[in-house]
Short mmCIF file of C-alpha atoms in Angstrom, two decimals:
data_model
loop_
_atom_site.label_atom_id
_atom_site.label_comp_id
_atom_site.label_asym_id
_atom_site.label_seq_id
_atom_site.Cartn_x
_atom_site.Cartn_y
_atom_site.Cartn_z
CA UNK A 1 -14.54 5.13 -20.87
CA UNK A 2 -14.21 2.47 -18.22
CA UNK A 3 -10.71 1.28 -17.54
CA UNK A 4 -10.72 -2.69 -17.58
CA UNK A 5 -9.16 -4.23 -14.63
CA UNK A 6 -7.40 -7.49 -14.39
CA UNK A 7 -7.11 -9.08 -10.96
CA UNK A 8 -4.04 -11.05 -10.05
CA UNK A 9 -4.40 -13.81 -7.44
CA UNK A 10 -7.57 -14.90 -5.99
CA UNK A 11 -6.89 -14.34 -2.18
CA UNK A 12 -8.52 -11.96 0.45
CA UNK A 13 -7.07 -8.63 -0.53
CA UNK A 14 -8.10 -9.27 -4.13
CA UNK A 15 -11.58 -10.08 -3.05
CA UNK A 16 -11.63 -6.48 -1.09
CA UNK A 17 -10.36 -4.57 -3.93
CA UNK A 18 -12.88 -6.14 -6.33
CA UNK A 19 -15.47 -5.14 -3.82
CA UNK A 20 -14.16 -1.68 -3.64
CA UNK A 21 -14.23 -1.39 -7.48
CA UNK A 22 -18.05 -2.19 -7.30
CA UNK A 23 -18.69 1.12 -5.26
CA UNK A 24 -17.34 2.86 -8.42
CA UNK A 25 -19.63 3.74 -11.41
CA UNK A 26 -19.20 0.69 -13.83
CA UNK A 27 -18.95 3.12 -16.82
CA UNK A 28 -15.56 4.10 -15.10
CA UNK A 29 -14.32 0.69 -13.93
CA UNK A 30 -14.84 -2.78 -14.80
CA UNK A 31 -13.12 -6.08 -13.86
CA UNK A 32 -12.87 -8.07 -16.91
CA UNK A 33 -10.52 -10.80 -15.88
CA UNK A 34 -8.93 -12.84 -13.00
CA UNK A 35 -5.98 -14.96 -12.77
CA UNK A 36 -4.71 -17.38 -10.08
CA UNK A 37 -2.35 -20.25 -9.93
CA UNK A 38 -5.08 -22.54 -9.63
CA UNK A 39 -7.94 -22.43 -12.17
CA UNK A 40 -10.73 -23.62 -9.83
CA UNK A 41 -9.99 -20.72 -7.45
CA UNK A 42 -10.05 -18.29 -10.31
CA UNK A 43 -13.34 -19.56 -11.59
CA UNK A 44 -14.77 -19.63 -7.98
CA UNK A 45 -13.69 -16.00 -7.72
CA UNK A 46 -15.05 -15.03 -11.17
CA UNK A 47 -18.38 -16.48 -10.26
CA UNK A 48 -18.50 -14.60 -6.82
CA UNK A 49 -17.65 -11.33 -8.40
CA UNK A 50 -19.44 -11.64 -11.79
CA UNK A 51 -16.18 -11.41 -13.90
CA UNK A 52 -16.24 -12.56 -17.35
CA UNK A 53 -12.95 -14.51 -17.73
CA UNK A 54 -10.95 -16.60 -15.40
CA UNK A 55 -7.24 -17.99 -15.99
CA UNK A 56 -5.43 -20.51 -14.37
CA UNK A 57 -2.12 -18.81 -14.49
CA UNK A 58 -0.61 -15.34 -14.53
CA UNK A 59 0.90 -15.77 -17.69
CA UNK A 60 -2.72 -16.40 -19.36
CA UNK A 61 -3.90 -13.17 -17.56
CA UNK A 62 -0.81 -11.34 -18.83
CA UNK A 63 -1.89 -12.21 -22.46
CA UNK A 64 -5.38 -11.01 -22.21
CA UNK A 65 -5.64 -8.15 -24.79
CA UNK A 66 -8.92 -6.55 -23.39
CA UNK A 67 -7.00 -5.60 -19.87
CA UNK A 68 -5.83 -1.86 -19.27
CA UNK A 69 -4.43 -2.18 -15.79
CA UNK A 70 -3.65 -5.39 -13.40
CA UNK A 71 -3.95 -5.06 -9.56
CA UNK A 72 -1.50 -7.43 -8.24
CA UNK A 73 -2.42 -8.94 -4.62
CA UNK A 74 0.01 -11.68 -4.18
CA UNK A 75 2.30 -12.02 -1.31
CA UNK A 76 5.16 -9.66 -1.05
CA UNK A 77 7.90 -12.02 -2.43
CA UNK A 78 6.20 -12.43 -5.68
CA UNK A 79 5.75 -8.84 -6.49
CA UNK A 80 8.85 -8.41 -8.34
CA UNK A 81 8.51 -11.51 -10.68
CA UNK A 82 4.84 -10.99 -11.25
CA UNK A 83 5.39 -7.37 -11.73
CA UNK A 84 7.71 -7.75 -14.45
CA UNK A 85 5.84 -10.47 -16.05
CA UNK A 86 2.76 -8.11 -16.66
CA UNK A 87 4.79 -5.01 -17.49
CA UNK A 88 6.78 -6.93 -20.17
CA UNK A 89 3.11 -7.76 -21.47
CA UNK A 90 2.55 -3.93 -21.59
CA UNK A 91 0.16 -3.85 -18.74
CA UNK A 92 -0.28 -0.86 -16.41
CA UNK A 93 0.37 -2.02 -12.98
CA UNK A 94 -1.13 -1.39 -9.40
CA UNK A 95 0.82 -3.41 -6.92
CA UNK A 96 -0.02 -4.03 -3.25
CA UNK A 97 2.45 -2.68 -0.69
CA UNK A 98 5.12 -3.14 -0.13
CA UNK A 99 6.35 -2.81 -3.86
CA UNK A 100 8.88 -5.32 -3.36
CA UNK A 101 10.98 -6.82 -0.53
CA UNK A 102 14.00 -4.39 -0.83
CA UNK A 103 15.18 -1.42 -2.49
CA UNK A 104 17.04 -3.48 -5.21
CA UNK A 105 13.65 -4.93 -6.29
CA UNK A 106 11.80 -1.73 -6.26
CA UNK A 107 14.26 -0.34 -8.53
CA UNK A 108 14.06 -3.44 -10.84
CA UNK A 109 10.31 -2.91 -11.03
CA UNK A 110 10.62 1.03 -11.80
CA UNK A 111 13.06 0.15 -14.54
CA UNK A 112 10.67 -2.50 -16.02
CA UNK A 113 7.75 0.20 -16.05
CA UNK A 114 10.11 2.78 -17.81
CA UNK A 115 11.52 0.08 -20.23
CA UNK A 116 8.00 -0.97 -21.14
CA UNK A 117 6.57 2.52 -20.88
CA UNK A 118 3.88 1.60 -18.51
CA UNK A 119 2.20 3.12 -15.44
CA UNK A 120 3.16 1.73 -12.03
CA UNK A 121 2.00 2.61 -8.72
CA UNK A 122 2.44 1.16 -5.22
CA UNK A 123 -0.88 0.43 -3.65
CA UNK A 124 -0.39 2.44 -0.33
CA UNK A 125 -3.98 3.14 -0.26
CA UNK A 126 -3.67 5.42 2.96
CA UNK A 127 -2.37 8.30 0.67
CA UNK A 128 -5.71 8.40 -1.33
CA UNK A 129 -8.38 8.56 1.45
CA UNK A 130 -10.03 11.95 1.72
CA UNK A 131 -8.65 12.40 5.16
CA UNK A 132 -5.19 12.18 3.86
CA UNK A 133 -5.86 14.60 1.11
CA UNK A 134 -7.15 16.95 3.92
CA UNK A 135 -4.06 16.53 5.87
CA UNK A 136 -2.04 17.58 2.73
CA UNK A 137 -4.23 20.55 2.33
CA UNK A 138 -3.86 21.79 6.00
CA UNK A 139 -0.14 21.37 5.68
CA UNK A 140 0.15 23.28 2.62
CA UNK A 141 -1.81 26.07 4.04
CA UNK A 142 0.31 26.11 7.25
CA UNK A 143 -2.82 25.39 9.36
CA UNK A 144 -0.59 24.00 12.28
CA UNK A 145 2.44 25.85 11.69
CA UNK A 146 5.97 24.38 11.26
CA UNK A 147 5.63 20.80 11.76
CA UNK A 148 8.27 19.60 14.48
CA UNK A 149 7.27 16.04 15.54
CA UNK A 150 5.15 13.26 13.75
CA UNK A 151 4.21 10.06 15.39
CA UNK A 152 2.71 7.03 14.01
CA UNK A 153 1.84 3.48 15.60
CA UNK A 154 0.31 0.33 14.18
CA UNK A 155 -0.04 -2.83 16.19
CA UNK A 156 -2.02 -6.02 15.65
CA UNK A 157 -2.21 -9.39 17.12
CA UNK A 158 -1.01 -11.38 13.97
CA UNK A 159 1.33 -14.03 15.41
CA UNK A 160 -1.30 -17.00 14.55
CA UNK A 161 -1.17 -15.65 10.73
CA UNK A 162 1.64 -17.56 8.93
CA UNK A 163 2.00 -14.74 6.24
CA UNK A 164 2.86 -12.35 9.11
CA UNK A 165 5.49 -14.40 10.89
CA UNK A 166 7.10 -16.72 8.18
CA UNK A 167 10.28 -15.22 6.50
CA UNK A 168 9.59 -17.02 3.00
CA UNK A 169 6.09 -15.41 2.94
CA UNK A 170 7.63 -12.14 3.44
CA UNK A 171 6.81 -11.73 6.99
CA UNK A 172 7.32 -9.19 9.66
CA UNK A 173 5.91 -6.10 11.58
CA UNK A 174 7.99 -3.55 9.48
CA UNK A 175 7.26 -4.80 5.88
CA UNK A 176 3.63 -5.77 6.45
CA UNK A 177 2.12 -3.09 8.69
CA UNK A 178 4.87 -0.71 9.64
CA UNK A 179 5.25 0.43 6.34
CA UNK A 180 2.08 2.38 6.72
CA UNK A 181 3.56 4.39 9.63
CA UNK A 182 6.77 4.99 7.58
CA UNK A 183 4.77 6.19 4.66
CA UNK A 184 2.80 8.77 6.70
CA UNK A 185 5.60 10.65 8.35
CA UNK A 186 7.58 11.42 5.35
CA UNK A 187 6.63 13.23 2.00
CA UNK A 188 9.39 12.91 -0.31
CA UNK A 189 12.23 14.04 1.89
CA UNK A 190 15.04 11.88 3.02
CA UNK A 191 15.82 11.77 6.61
CA UNK A 192 19.20 12.60 7.86
CA UNK A 193 19.29 9.63 10.24
CA UNK A 194 17.45 6.41 10.56
CA UNK A 195 17.56 4.71 14.16
CA UNK A 196 15.77 1.66 14.62
CA UNK A 197 15.52 -0.79 17.48
CA UNK A 198 13.23 -4.04 18.20
CA UNK A 199 13.27 -7.78 18.32
CA UNK A 200 12.76 -10.67 16.17
CA UNK A 201 10.83 -13.98 16.40
CA UNK A 202 12.42 -17.41 16.09
CA UNK A 203 11.53 -17.40 12.50
CA UNK A 204 13.98 -14.44 11.96
CA UNK A 205 11.40 -11.62 11.24
CA UNK A 206 10.78 -8.74 13.28
CA UNK A 207 8.03 -8.92 15.93
CA UNK A 208 8.00 -5.26 17.10
CA UNK A 209 10.27 -2.31 15.87
CA UNK A 210 10.56 1.39 16.93
CA UNK A 211 11.95 3.57 14.02
CA UNK A 212 13.11 7.20 14.78
CA UNK A 213 13.66 9.66 11.58
CA UNK A 214 15.61 12.61 12.18
CA UNK A 215 15.11 15.32 9.51
CA UNK A 216 16.87 18.64 9.01
CA UNK A 217 15.74 21.62 11.19
CA UNK A 218 15.41 19.64 14.49
CA UNK A 219 12.28 17.74 13.12
CA UNK A 220 11.56 14.27 13.96
CA UNK A 221 9.32 11.47 13.35
CA UNK A 222 8.82 8.25 15.61
CA UNK A 223 7.26 4.99 14.25
CA UNK A 224 6.15 1.96 16.17
CA UNK A 225 4.93 -1.16 14.78
CA UNK A 226 4.38 -4.62 16.29
CA UNK A 227 2.77 -8.09 15.16
CA UNK A 228 2.01 -9.18 18.63
CA UNK A 229 -0.27 -6.76 20.29
CA UNK A 230 -2.79 -4.17 19.41
CA UNK A 231 -1.66 -0.58 19.71
CA UNK A 232 -3.95 2.60 19.76
CA UNK A 233 -3.16 2.66 15.92
CA UNK A 234 -3.04 6.77 16.07
CA UNK A 235 -1.06 9.09 13.93
CA UNK A 236 -0.32 12.73 15.27
CA UNK A 237 1.28 15.62 13.39
CA UNK A 238 2.45 18.23 15.95
CA UNK A 239 3.04 21.86 14.77
CA UNK A 240 3.97 25.15 16.21
CA UNK A 241 0.53 26.40 16.03
CA UNK A 242 -1.50 23.15 16.22
CA UNK A 243 -1.97 19.46 15.99
CA UNK A 244 -3.52 17.09 13.48
CA UNK A 245 -4.46 13.77 14.66
CA UNK A 246 -5.99 10.53 13.09
CA UNK A 247 -7.59 9.07 16.11
CA UNK A 248 -7.79 5.30 14.95
CA UNK A 249 -7.08 3.14 12.05
CA UNK A 250 -4.34 5.57 10.79
CA UNK A 251 -3.73 2.93 7.76
CA UNK A 252 -7.34 3.38 6.57
CA UNK A 253 -8.44 6.87 7.89
CA UNK A 254 -12.23 7.67 8.27
CA UNK A 255 -11.77 10.51 10.69
CA UNK A 256 -9.60 13.41 11.22
CA UNK A 257 -9.09 15.60 14.19
CA UNK A 258 -7.66 19.28 13.78
CA UNK A 259 -6.97 21.26 16.95
CA UNK A 260 -9.56 19.25 18.82
CA UNK A 261 -12.21 19.25 16.26
CA UNK A 262 -13.17 16.20 14.55
CA UNK A 263 -14.47 15.43 11.13
CA UNK A 264 -15.79 12.10 9.86
CA UNK A 265 -15.21 10.78 6.25
CA UNK A 266 -17.44 7.84 5.90
CA UNK A 267 -16.85 4.81 3.39
CA UNK A 268 -19.68 3.39 1.08
CA UNK A 269 -20.97 0.01 2.27
CA UNK A 270 -19.75 -3.01 0.59
CA UNK A 271 -21.82 -5.38 -1.52
CA UNK A 272 -20.24 -8.46 -0.30
CA UNK A 273 -18.56 -9.25 3.24
CA UNK A 274 -14.94 -8.02 3.40
CA UNK A 275 -11.82 -9.39 5.03
CA UNK A 276 -10.18 -6.50 6.10
CA UNK A 277 -11.35 -3.19 7.85
CA UNK A 278 -12.57 -0.36 5.54
CA UNK A 279 -11.56 -2.14 2.59
CA UNK A 280 -14.03 -0.25 0.45
CA UNK A 281 -11.44 2.74 0.85
CA UNK A 282 -9.38 0.92 -1.71
CA UNK A 283 -11.76 2.68 -4.28
CA UNK A 284 -9.76 5.76 -3.78
CA UNK A 285 -6.32 4.42 -4.97
CA UNK A 286 -8.36 2.98 -8.10
CA UNK A 287 -9.68 6.41 -8.87
CA UNK A 288 -6.19 7.59 -8.86
CA UNK A 289 -4.89 4.94 -11.25
CA UNK A 290 -7.97 5.90 -13.57
CA UNK A 291 -6.95 9.76 -13.30
CA UNK A 292 -3.30 9.00 -14.05
CA UNK A 293 -4.27 6.70 -17.10
CA UNK A 294 -6.69 9.28 -18.57
CA UNK A 295 -3.85 11.96 -18.36
CA UNK A 296 -1.26 9.66 -19.95
CA UNK A 297 0.88 9.50 -16.77
CA UNK A 298 3.34 6.77 -15.77
CA UNK A 299 3.33 7.51 -12.20
CA UNK A 300 1.34 9.09 -9.53
CA UNK A 301 2.32 12.17 -7.60
CA UNK A 302 0.57 10.88 -4.57
CA UNK A 303 2.76 7.74 -4.59
CA UNK A 304 5.70 8.29 -6.94
CA UNK A 305 8.25 6.12 -7.89
CA UNK A 306 10.76 8.09 -5.89
CA UNK A 307 8.19 7.72 -2.83
CA UNK A 308 8.30 4.09 -3.26
CA UNK A 309 12.11 3.99 -3.40
CA UNK A 310 12.63 6.19 -0.53
CA UNK A 311 10.24 4.01 1.45
CA UNK A 312 12.06 0.79 0.62
CA UNK A 313 15.42 2.42 1.48
CA UNK A 314 14.29 3.27 4.97
CA UNK A 315 13.01 0.18 5.57
CA UNK A 316 16.34 -1.79 4.40
CA UNK A 317 18.14 0.32 6.74
CA UNK A 318 15.85 -0.34 9.52
CA UNK A 319 15.86 -4.05 9.07
CA UNK A 320 19.74 -3.97 8.75
CA UNK A 321 19.66 -2.48 12.25
CA UNK A 322 17.52 -4.93 13.78
CA UNK A 323 18.88 -7.98 11.98
CA UNK A 324 16.07 -8.91 9.80
CA UNK A 325 17.41 -10.39 6.40
CA UNK A 326 15.53 -12.08 3.58
CA UNK A 327 16.62 -14.35 1.06
CA UNK A 328 15.93 -11.60 -1.51
CA UNK A 329 18.46 -9.26 0.03
CA UNK A 330 21.57 -11.84 -0.92
CA UNK A 331 20.33 -12.37 -4.56
#
């Protein structure tokens, strides 16, 4: 039986997610409704994607009895209120990253999921790509020996994008794109130390940041993110017996290099033009949601509630050291 999706917001990322769902069998995934703050936008989105129902508010979408799970594609500052709205309506939730603006809000969302006995997962799509699954397999089999150093960088020229630079929109290099680096370098283990340095724009959000995580056993990870320039956007795991490298697009990996040998993991072609690179790769997180719902799980082992909380905790500390404060931090 297909799981029935509701799409929250009619923006660019919601478009790409809906296109990604179209690459999956219709007997497994169906989009049955879309909701936006403007009915015209929702209707246009529904017509473009062949969605049966369109709503002019998130409240109406939450009341639709035929929705199994909602994909939340709103901007970061709305994730808490929108997420609680849907979970109070007993809707399972796949919420875009970051799950919320800080650790306090993440804990509120997790508490709401538990209170309402619904599924909740942060949509860190990187973790569900086949290349990422292969990395986990290689590490579990000790293919590169004991991991000593992990490095990940993500930089893109985004200073012209208001969502990336305005504080009230949840802008900033770390919370928007640096999160991909951080999620890559830890796997449920809390670092012993977090050291961050960087600088901010006049808007008060971080333009660039370098974060060093120190783990037990003299292991270290280094993350670099910036919204002012393009970086190689690579990730490297260095072990005592070899290396694993994502040579490009570490946030949406379609290739993997192990000890110098590269393997490709091609994506299906989209039925409609995409807004972001490799967006049909969001199909993998959708498959994980279906897998979890079929098994009656309330969270995913690949992106658990504890993972989301630890990710938020590390980002909070890094922002504190660099001096990035959002209004949500004082609420």
